Coordinates of C-alpha atoms and ligand atoms in Angstrom, one line a residue:
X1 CA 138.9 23.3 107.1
X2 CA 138.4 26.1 104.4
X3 CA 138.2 29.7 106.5
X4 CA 136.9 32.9 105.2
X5 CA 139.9 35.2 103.3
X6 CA 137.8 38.1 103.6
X7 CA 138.0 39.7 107.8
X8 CA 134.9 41.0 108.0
X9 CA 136.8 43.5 110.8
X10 CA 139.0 44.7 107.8
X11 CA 136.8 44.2 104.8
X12 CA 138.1 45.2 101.4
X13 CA 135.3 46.3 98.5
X14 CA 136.0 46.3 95.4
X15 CA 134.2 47.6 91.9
X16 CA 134.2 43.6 90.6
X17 CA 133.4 42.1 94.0
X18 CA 130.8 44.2 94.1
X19 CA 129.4 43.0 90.7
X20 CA 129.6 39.8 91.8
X21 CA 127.6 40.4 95.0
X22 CA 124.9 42.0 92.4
X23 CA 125.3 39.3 90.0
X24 CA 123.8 36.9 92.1
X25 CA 121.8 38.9 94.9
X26 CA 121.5 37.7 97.2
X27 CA 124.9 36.2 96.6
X28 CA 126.0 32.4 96.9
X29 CA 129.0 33.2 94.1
X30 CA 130.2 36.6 95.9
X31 CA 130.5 34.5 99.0
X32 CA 132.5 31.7 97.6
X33 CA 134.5 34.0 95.0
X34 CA 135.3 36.7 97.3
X35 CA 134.5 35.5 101.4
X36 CA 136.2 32.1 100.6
X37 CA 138.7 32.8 97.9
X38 CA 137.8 29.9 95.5
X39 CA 139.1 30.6 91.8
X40 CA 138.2 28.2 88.8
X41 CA 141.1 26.4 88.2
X42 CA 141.0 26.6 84.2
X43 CA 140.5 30.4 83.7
X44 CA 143.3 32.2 83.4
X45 CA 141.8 35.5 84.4
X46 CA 138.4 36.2 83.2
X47 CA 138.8 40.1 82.9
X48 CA 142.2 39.6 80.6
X49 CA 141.4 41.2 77.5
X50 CA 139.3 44.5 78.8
X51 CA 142.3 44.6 81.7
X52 CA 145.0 45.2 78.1
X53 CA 142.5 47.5 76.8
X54 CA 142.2 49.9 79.7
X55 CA 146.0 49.5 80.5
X56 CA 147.0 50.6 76.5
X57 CA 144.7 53.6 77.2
X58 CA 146.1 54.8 80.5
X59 CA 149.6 55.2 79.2
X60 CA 148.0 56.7 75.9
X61 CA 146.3 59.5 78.6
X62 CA 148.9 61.4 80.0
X63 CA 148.3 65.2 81.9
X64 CA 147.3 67.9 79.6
X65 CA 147.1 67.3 75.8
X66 CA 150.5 64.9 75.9
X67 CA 149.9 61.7 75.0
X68 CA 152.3 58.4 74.9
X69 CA 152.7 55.3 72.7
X70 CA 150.5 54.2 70.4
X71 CA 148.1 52.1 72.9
X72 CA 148.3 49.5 70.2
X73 CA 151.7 49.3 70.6
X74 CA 151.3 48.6 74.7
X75 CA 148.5 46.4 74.0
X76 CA 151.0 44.3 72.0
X77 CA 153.5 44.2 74.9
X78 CA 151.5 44.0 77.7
X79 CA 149.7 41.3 75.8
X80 CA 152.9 39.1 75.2
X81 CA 154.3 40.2 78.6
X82 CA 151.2 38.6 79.8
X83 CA 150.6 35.1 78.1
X84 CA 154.3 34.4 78.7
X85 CA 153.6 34.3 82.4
X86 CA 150.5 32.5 82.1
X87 CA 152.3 30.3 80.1
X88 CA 154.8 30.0 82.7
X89 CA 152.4 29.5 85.3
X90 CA 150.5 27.1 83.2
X91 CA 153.0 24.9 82.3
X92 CA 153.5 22.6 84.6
X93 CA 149.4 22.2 85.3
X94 CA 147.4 19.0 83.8
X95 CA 146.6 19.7 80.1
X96 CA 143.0 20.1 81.1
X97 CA 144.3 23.4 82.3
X98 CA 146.8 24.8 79.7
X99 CA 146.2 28.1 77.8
X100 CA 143.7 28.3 74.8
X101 CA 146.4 29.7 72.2
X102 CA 144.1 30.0 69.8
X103 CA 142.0 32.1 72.1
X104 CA 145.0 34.1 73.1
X105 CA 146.1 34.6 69.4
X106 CA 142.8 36.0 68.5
X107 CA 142.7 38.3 71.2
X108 CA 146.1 39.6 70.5
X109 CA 145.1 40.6 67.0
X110 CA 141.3 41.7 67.8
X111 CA 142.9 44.2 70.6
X112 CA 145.1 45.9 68.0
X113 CA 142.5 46.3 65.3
X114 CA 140.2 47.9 68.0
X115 CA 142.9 50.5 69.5
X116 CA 144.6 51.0 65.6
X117 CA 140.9 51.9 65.0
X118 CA 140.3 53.9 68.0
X119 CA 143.2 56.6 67.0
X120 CA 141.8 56.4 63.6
X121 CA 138.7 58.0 64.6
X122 CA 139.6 59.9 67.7
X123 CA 143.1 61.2 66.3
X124 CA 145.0 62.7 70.0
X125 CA 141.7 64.1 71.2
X126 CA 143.3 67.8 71.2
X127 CA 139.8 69.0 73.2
X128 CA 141.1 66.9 76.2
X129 CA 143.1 68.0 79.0
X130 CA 143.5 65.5 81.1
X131 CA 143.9 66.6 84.3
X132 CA 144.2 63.3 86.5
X133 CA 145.2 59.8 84.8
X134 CA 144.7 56.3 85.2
X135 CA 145.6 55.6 89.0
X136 CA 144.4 53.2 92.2
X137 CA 142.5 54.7 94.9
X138 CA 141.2 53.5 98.7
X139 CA 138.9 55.2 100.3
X140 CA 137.1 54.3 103.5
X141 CA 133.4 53.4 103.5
X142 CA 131.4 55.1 106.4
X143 CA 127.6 54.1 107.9
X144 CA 126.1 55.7 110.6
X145 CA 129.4 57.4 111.4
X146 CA 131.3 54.6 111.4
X147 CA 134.3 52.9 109.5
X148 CA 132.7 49.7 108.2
X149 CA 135.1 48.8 104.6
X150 CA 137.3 49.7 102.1
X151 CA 136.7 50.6 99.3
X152 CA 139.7 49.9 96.3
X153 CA 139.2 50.2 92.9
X154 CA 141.1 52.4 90.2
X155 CA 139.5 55.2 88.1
X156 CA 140.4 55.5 84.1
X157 CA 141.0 59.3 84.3
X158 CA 139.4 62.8 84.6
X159 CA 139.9 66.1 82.0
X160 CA 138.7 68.8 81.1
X161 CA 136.7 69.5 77.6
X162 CA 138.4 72.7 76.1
X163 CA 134.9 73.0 73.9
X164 CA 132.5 73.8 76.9
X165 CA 135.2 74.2 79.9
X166 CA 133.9 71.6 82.3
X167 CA 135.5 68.3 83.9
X168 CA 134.3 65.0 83.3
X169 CA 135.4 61.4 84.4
X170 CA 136.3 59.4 81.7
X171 CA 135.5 55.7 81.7
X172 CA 136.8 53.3 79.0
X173 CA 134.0 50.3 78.5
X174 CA 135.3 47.5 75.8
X175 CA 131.5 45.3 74.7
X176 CA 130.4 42.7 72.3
X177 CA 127.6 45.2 71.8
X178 CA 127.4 48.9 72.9
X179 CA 124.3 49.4 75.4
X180 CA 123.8 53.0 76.5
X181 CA 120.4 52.9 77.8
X182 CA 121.1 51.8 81.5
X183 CA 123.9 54.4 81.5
X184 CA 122.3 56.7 83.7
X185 CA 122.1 54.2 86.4
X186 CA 125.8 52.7 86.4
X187 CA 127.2 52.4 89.9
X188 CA 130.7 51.4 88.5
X189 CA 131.4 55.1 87.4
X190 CA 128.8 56.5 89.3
X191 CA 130.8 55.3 92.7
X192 CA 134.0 56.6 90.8
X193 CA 132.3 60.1 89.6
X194 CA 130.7 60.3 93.6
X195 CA 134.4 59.8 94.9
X196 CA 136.9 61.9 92.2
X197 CA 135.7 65.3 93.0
X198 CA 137.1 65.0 96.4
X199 CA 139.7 63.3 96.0
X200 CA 141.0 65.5 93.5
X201 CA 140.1 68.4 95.7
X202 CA 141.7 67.2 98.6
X203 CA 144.8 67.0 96.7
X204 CA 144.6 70.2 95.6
X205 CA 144.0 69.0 91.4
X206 CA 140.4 70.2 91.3
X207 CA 140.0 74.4 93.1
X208 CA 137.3 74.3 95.9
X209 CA 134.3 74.2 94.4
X210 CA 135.1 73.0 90.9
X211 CA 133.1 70.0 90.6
X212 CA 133.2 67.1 88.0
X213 CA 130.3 67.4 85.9
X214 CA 129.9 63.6 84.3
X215 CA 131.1 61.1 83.1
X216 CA 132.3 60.0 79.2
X217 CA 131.3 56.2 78.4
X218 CA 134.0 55.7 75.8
X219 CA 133.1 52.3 74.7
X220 CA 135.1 50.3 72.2
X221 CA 133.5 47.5 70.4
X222 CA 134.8 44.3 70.2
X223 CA 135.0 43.6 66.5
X224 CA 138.2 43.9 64.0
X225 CA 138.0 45.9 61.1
X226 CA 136.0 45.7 58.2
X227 CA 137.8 46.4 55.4
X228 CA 135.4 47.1 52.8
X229 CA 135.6 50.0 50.8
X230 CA 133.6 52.9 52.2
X231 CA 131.7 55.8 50.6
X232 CA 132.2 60.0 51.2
X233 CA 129.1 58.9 53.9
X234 CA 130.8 55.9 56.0
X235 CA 128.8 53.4 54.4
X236 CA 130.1 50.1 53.6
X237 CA 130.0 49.1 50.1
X238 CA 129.7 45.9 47.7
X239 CA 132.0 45.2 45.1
X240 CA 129.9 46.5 42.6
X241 CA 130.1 50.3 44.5
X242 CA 126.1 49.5 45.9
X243 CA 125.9 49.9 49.5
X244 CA 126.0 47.4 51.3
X245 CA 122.7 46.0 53.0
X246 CA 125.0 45.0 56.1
X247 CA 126.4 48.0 57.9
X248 CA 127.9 47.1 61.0
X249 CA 127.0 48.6 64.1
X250 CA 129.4 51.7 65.2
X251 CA 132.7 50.5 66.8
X252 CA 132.9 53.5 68.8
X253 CA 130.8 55.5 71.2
X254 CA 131.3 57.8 73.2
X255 CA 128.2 59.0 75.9
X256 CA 128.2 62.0 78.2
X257 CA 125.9 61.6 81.3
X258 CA 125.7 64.3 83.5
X259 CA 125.4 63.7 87.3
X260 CA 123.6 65.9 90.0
X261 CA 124.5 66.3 93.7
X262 CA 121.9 64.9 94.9
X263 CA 123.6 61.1 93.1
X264 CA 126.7 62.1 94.8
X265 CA 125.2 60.9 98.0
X266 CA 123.1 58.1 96.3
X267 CA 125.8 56.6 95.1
X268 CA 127.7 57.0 98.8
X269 CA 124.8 55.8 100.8
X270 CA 123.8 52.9 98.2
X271 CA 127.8 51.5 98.7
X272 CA 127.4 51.9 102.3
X273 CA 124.0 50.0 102.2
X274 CA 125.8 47.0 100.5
X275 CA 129.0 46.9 102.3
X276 CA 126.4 46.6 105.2
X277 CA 124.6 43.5 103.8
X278 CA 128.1 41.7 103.2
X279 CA 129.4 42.2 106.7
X280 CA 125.9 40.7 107.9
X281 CA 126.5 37.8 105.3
X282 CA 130.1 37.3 106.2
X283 CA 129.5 37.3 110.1
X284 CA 126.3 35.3 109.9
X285 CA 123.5 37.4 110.7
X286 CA 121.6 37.9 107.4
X287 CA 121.6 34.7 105.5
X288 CA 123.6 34.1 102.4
X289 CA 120.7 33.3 99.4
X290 CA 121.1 32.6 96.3
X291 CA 119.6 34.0 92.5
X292 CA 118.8 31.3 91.1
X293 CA 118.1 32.0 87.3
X294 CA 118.4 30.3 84.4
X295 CA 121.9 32.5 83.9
X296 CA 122.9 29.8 86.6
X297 CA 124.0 27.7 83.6
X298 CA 126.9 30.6 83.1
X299 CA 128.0 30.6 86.7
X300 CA 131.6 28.8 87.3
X301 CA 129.8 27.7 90.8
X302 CA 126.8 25.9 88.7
X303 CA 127.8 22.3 89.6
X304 CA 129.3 23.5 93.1
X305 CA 125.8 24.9 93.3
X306 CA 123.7 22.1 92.6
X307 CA 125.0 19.9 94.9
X308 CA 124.7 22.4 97.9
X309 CA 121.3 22.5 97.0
X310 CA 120.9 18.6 97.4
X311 CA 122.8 19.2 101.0
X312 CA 125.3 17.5 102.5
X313 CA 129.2 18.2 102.2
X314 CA 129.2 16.4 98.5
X315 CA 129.6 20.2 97.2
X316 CA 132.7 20.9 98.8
X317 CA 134.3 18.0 97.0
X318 CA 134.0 19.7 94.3
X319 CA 134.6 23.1 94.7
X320 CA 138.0 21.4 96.0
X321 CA 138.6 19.7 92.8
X322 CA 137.5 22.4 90.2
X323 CA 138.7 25.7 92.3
X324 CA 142.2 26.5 93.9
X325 CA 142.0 29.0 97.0
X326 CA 143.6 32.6 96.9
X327 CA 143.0 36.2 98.1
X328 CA 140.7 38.0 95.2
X329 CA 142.2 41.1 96.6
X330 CA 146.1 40.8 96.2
X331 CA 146.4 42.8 92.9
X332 CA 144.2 45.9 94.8
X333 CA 146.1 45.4 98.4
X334 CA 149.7 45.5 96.1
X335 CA 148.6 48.3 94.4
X336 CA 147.7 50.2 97.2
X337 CA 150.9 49.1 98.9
Ligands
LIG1 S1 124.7 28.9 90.2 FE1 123.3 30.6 90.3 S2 122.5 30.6 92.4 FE2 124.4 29.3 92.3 S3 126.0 30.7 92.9 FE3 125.9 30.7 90.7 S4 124.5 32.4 90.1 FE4 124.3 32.0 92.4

């Protein structure tokens, strides 16, 4: 018999689990992802290339203006450091389930081209002083006076702009296409800008009453480089000198969205809110439903999911045959070791 990983008497939260419990509210795939533990046996880990990304970045943001290798360069390591063991952990699977190398190639070279770009345009950022990098944090989550989770996740950093003087969270986003206009609603770094300020404060980083004032999307775009010839402008040109009718979109963005006090505790009573609906879900007293859309189609539980819906126990035949069992929250609980 399959049991439940997740105790709903010590229940862990997470920023992805808590996607997933959004994705598909009310949420079949956060119950079987993160309650039971099933992972898709073929997919090495979803989040791999954005996880490089933010992990070149945080060693490239170090306290004040110092900064350290070329995140490139660490995107290269950590990127060979990391197909090696997925090789290794691979390699003694069924074929169905060895690595892509031609995905893994591709998305060695793309994440150089984006982060050799990214220092291209933002140089060393000498207006940044970061004043708190790249680190794991667990706080507890609190309704009606009570302990009720845990909330782990890890925040991309926090400086201060020498032009206007103020402190902002930064938070790295990597996108096939750059979408600011839902910005201002973000719970990922809205629950990270809610939570910072005192932390920081508590720790004695940020003064009593010095408050962080937003937060920078600093989005990098998935694309490689174009290397046509540019004009004094930034407009691609043709080989003839015209400019070109295709101009791609920007590769990088950066958006500042300021937060009031009054979010602070929206975003603290909306986590609480949730947390309160899984613990219901995960004990049995509010029913587990699912979204059915036609997104289903994308869902690693769509066949799973099918047959539960036909009933009968058919279902868990499969998710035993396409999904191996283990704790979602390992990586956080080591971390937080
Ligand atoms: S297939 Fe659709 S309804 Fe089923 S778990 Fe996935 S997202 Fe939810």
């Amino acid at each position: 018999m399959v049991t439940q990983i997740l105790d709903p008497n010590e229940l862990i939260v997470t920023t992805s689990s808590r996607s997933a419990f959004r994705r598909c509210p009310l949420p079949q795939k956060w119950y079987w992802q993160y309650v039971m533990g099933y992972k898709e046996k073929n997919v090495a880990d979803a989040l791999f290339f954005g996880i490089g990304i933010h992990e070149a970045l945080a060693e490239w943001y170090l306290l004040g203006r110092k900064r350290g290798p070329h995140p490139a360069d660490t995107f290269a390591k950590w990127h060979g450091d990391e197909v090696r063991e997925i090789r290794a952990n691979y390699a003694d699977r069924d074929s169905e389930y060895g690595i892509d190398e031609a995905k893994y190639e591709n998305s060695l070279d793309l994440g150089i081209s984006m982060l050799e770009g990214y220092i291209d345009e933002y140089g060393r950022d000498p207006d940044w002083s970061v004043i708190a990098i790249e680190r794991p944090f667990k706080v507890r989550v609190i309704k009606d006076g009570k302990v009720i989770a845990y909330f782990m996740s890890t925040w991309d950093g926090v400086y201060r702009d020498r032009r206007d003087d103020r402190i902002y969270l930064m938070e790295h986003k990597t996108a096939a296409q750059i979408q600011l206009a839902y910005l201002e609603l973000d719970d990922q770094g809205g629950i990270y800008w809610a939570l910072a300020g005192s932390i920081l404060r508590s720790e004695g980083v940020l003064k009593e009453g010095e408050e962080i004032a937003g937060i920078t999307y600093n989005f990098l775009r998935k694309s490689v480089a174009d290397e046509r010839p540019r004009n004094a402008g930034g407009e691609y040109l043709n080989k003839n000198g015209t400019v070109s009718k295709k101009q791609p979109p920007d590769r990088y963005v950066r958006e500042l969205v300021e937060r009031s006090a009054r979010e602070r505790k929206t975003q603290m009573d909306r986590l609480a809110d949730e947390v309160w609906l899984m613990k219901g879900m995960i004990e049995g007293t509010i029913p587990v439903t699912k979204n059915t859309t036609k997104e289903c189609s994308f869902c690693p539980f769509f066949l799973s999911c099918k047959m539960h819906e036909r009933g009968g126990n058919a279902y868990k035949s499969v998710l035993k045959a396409d999904f191996t069992i283990s704790n979602p929250f390992d990586r956080y609980l080591k971390s937080a070791a």
